[in-house]
CSV table of C-alpha atoms in Angstrom, one decimal:
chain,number,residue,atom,x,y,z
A,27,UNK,CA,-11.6,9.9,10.2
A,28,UNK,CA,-12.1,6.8,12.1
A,29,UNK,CA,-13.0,7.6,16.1
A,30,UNK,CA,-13.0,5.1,18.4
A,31,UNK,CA,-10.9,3.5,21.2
A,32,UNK,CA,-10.1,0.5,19.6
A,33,UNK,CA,-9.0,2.6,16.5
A,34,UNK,CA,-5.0,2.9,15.7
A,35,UNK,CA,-3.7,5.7,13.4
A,36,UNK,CA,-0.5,5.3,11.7
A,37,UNK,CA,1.6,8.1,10.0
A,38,UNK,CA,4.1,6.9,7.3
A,39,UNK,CA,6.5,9.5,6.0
A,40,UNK,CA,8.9,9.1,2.6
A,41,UNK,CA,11.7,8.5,5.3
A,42,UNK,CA,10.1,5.6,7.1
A,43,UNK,CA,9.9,3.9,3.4
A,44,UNK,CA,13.5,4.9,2.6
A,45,UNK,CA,14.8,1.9,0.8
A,46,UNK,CA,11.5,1.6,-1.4
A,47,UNK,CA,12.3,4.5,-3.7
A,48,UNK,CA,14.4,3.7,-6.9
A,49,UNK,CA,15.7,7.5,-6.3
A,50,UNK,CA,17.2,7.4,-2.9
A,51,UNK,CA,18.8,10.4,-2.8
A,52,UNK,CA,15.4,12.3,-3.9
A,53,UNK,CA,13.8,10.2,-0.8
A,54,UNK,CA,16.4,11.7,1.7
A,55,UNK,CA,15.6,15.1,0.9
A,56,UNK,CA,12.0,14.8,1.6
A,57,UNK,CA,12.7,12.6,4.0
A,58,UNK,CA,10.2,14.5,6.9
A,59,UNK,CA,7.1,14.5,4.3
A,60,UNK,CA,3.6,12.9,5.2
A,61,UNK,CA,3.3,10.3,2.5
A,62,UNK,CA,0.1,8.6,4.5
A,63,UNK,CA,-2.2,7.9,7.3
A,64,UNK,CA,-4.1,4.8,8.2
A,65,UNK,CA,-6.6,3.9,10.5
A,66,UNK,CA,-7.5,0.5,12.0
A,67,UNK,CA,-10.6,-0.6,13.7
A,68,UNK,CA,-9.5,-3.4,15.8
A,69,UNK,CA,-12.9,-4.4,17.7
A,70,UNK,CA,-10.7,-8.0,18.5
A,71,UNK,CA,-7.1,-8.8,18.6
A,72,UNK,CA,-5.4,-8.8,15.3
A,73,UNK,CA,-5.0,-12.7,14.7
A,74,UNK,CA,-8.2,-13.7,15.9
A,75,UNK,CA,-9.3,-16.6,13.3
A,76,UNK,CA,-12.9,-15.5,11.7
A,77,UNK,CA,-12.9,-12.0,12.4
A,78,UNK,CA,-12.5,-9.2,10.2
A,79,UNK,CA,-10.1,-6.1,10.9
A,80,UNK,CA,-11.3,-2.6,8.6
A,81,UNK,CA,-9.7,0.3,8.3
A,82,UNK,CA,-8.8,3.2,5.8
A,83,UNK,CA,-5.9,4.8,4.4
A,84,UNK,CA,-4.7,8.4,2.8
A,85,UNK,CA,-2.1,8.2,0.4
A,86,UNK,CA,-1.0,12.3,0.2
A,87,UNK,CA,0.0,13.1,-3.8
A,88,UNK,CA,3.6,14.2,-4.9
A,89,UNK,CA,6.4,12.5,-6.3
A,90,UNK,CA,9.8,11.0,-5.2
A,91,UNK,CA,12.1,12.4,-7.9
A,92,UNK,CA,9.4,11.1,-11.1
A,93,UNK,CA,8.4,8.3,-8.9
A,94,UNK,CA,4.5,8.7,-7.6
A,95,UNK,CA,4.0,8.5,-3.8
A,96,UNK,CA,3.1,4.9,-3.1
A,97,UNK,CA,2.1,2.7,0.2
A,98,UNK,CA,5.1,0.3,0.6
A,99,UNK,CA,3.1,-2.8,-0.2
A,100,UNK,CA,2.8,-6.4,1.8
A,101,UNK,CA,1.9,-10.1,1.1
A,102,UNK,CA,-0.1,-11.3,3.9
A,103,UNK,CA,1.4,-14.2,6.1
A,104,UNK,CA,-1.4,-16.2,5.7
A,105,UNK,CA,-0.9,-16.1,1.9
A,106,UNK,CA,-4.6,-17.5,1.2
A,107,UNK,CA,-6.0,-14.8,2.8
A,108,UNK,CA,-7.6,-12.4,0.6
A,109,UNK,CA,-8.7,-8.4,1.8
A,110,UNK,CA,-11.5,-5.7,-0.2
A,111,UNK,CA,-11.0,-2.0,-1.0
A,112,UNK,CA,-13.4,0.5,-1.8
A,113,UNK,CA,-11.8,4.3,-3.1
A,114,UNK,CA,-13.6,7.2,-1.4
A,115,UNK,CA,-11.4,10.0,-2.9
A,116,UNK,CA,-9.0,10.7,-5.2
A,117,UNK,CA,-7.3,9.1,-8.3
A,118,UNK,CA,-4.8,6.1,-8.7
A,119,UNK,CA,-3.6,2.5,-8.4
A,120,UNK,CA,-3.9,-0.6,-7.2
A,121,UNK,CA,-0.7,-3.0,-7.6
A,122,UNK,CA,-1.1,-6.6,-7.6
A,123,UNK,CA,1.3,-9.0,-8.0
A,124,UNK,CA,1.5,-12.7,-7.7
A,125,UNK,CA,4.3,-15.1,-6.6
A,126,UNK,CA,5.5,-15.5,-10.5
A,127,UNK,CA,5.9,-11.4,-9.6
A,128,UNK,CA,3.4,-11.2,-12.7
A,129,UNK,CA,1.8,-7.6,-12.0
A,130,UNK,CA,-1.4,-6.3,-12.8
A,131,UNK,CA,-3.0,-3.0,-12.4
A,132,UNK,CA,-6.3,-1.4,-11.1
A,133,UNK,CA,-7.5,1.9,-11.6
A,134,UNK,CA,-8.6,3.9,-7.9
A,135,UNK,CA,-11.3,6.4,-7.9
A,136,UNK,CA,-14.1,7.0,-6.3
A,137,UNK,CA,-16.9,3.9,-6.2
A,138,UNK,CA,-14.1,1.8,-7.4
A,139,UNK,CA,-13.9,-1.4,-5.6
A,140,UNK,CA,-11.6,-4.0,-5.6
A,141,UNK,CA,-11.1,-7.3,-4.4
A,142,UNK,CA,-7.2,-9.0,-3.6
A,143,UNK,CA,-7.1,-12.3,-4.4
A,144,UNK,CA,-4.9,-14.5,-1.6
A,145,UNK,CA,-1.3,-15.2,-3.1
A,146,UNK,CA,-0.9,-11.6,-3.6
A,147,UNK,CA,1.0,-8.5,-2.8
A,148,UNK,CA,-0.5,-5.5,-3.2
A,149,UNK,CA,0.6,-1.9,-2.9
A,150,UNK,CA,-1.5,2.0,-3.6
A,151,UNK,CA,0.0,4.4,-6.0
A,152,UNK,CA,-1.3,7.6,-5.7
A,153,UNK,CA,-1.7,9.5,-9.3
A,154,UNK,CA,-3.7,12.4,-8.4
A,155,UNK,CA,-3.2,15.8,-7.4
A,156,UNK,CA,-5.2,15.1,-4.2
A,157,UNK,CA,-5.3,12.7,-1.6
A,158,UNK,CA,-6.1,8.6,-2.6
A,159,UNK,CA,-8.6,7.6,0.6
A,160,UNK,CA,-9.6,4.0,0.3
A,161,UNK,CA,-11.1,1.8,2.8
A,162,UNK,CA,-10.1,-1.9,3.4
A,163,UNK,CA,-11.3,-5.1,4.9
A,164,UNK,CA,-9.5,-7.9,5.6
A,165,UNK,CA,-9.5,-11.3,7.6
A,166,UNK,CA,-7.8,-10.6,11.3
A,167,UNK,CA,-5.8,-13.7,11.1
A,168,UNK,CA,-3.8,-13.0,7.9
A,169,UNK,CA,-0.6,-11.0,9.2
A,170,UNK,CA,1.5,-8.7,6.8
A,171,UNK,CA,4.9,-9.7,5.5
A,172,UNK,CA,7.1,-6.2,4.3
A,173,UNK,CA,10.3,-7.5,4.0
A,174,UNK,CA,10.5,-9.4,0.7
A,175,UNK,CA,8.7,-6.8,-0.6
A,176,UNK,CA,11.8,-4.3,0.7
A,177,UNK,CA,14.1,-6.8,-0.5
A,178,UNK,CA,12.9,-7.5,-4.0
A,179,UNK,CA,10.3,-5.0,-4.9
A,180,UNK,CA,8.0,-4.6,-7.0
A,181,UNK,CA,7.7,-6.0,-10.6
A,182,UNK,CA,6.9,-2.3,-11.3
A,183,UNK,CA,7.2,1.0,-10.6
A,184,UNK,CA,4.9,4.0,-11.5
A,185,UNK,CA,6.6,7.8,-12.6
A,186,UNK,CA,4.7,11.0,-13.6
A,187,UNK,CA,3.9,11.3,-18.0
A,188,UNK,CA,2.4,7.8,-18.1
A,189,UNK,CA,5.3,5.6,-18.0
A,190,UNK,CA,6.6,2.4,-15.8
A,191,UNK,CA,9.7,0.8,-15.4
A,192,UNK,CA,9.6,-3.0,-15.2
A,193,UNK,CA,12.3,-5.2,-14.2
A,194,UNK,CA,14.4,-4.5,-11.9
A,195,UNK,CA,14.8,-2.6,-8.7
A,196,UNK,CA,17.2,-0.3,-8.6
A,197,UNK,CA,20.9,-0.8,-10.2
């Protein structure tokens, strides 16, 4: 845990990613779970060119219907801007996908650490039966863009036994 008073904690719940599930009505009815927690270190304002923002996040385990718990993913506004994670705990992935919505895959555990290129979204799947802590650095100027990720998605989608869908979103 991150203690300071320029520190800012976040709780995200499976409701307050509603639309992100491919099984909707599995999302209502856990609507009021903790799906995870970040913390941000803002020693200057977000937006301040040449500075670096840090933080971490907790990505609780469980499944939406078969789908794993995931972090609802962003592109940064500044799309050249690039950000660094490092896992501290738990088990599971790292979604990249560039513009051509090509999508590629890291594995998360602990020690891993992993760089996003700019042009990239990127999202956390957790795949564990624990938490997925991670920290993250990232350039204070770059901004984070959700809605085209609501809107399209991602190329692909993660479910318990091993498999992925790719393609499309949701029918």
């Amino acid at each position: 845990m991150l203690e300071h008073e320029n520190v800012v904690e976040l709780r995200r719940t499976v409701g307050d990613l509603g639309a992100y599930w491919f099984d909707l009505e599995a999302a209502n009815q856990k609507a009021s779970q903790l799906l995870y927690i970040t913390q941000t270190w803002f020693p200057v304002s977000e937006g301040t060119e040449g500075a670096i923002l840090w933080g971490n996040t907790t990505l609780m385990p469980g499944q939406i219907g078969s789908e794993y718990f995931m972090t609802r993913g962003h592109w940064h506004e500044k799309r050249d801007r690039g950000e660094l994670c490092i896992t501290t705990g738990g088990t599971g992935l790292l979604v990249l996908m560039d513009e051509a919505r090509n999508t590629r895959v890291e594995h998360m555990s602990p020690g891993s650490t992993h760089h996003v290129p700019g042009h990239t979204a990127h999202r956390t799947v957790n795949t564990g039966e624990e938490p997925l802590v991670f920290l993250c650095a990232w350039p204070a100027d770059c901004g984070h863009e959700y809605e085209s990720i609501l809107r399209d998605g991602f190329s692909r989608r993660f479910f318990v036994g091993g498999s992925d869908f790719t393609g499309v979103q949701r029918q």
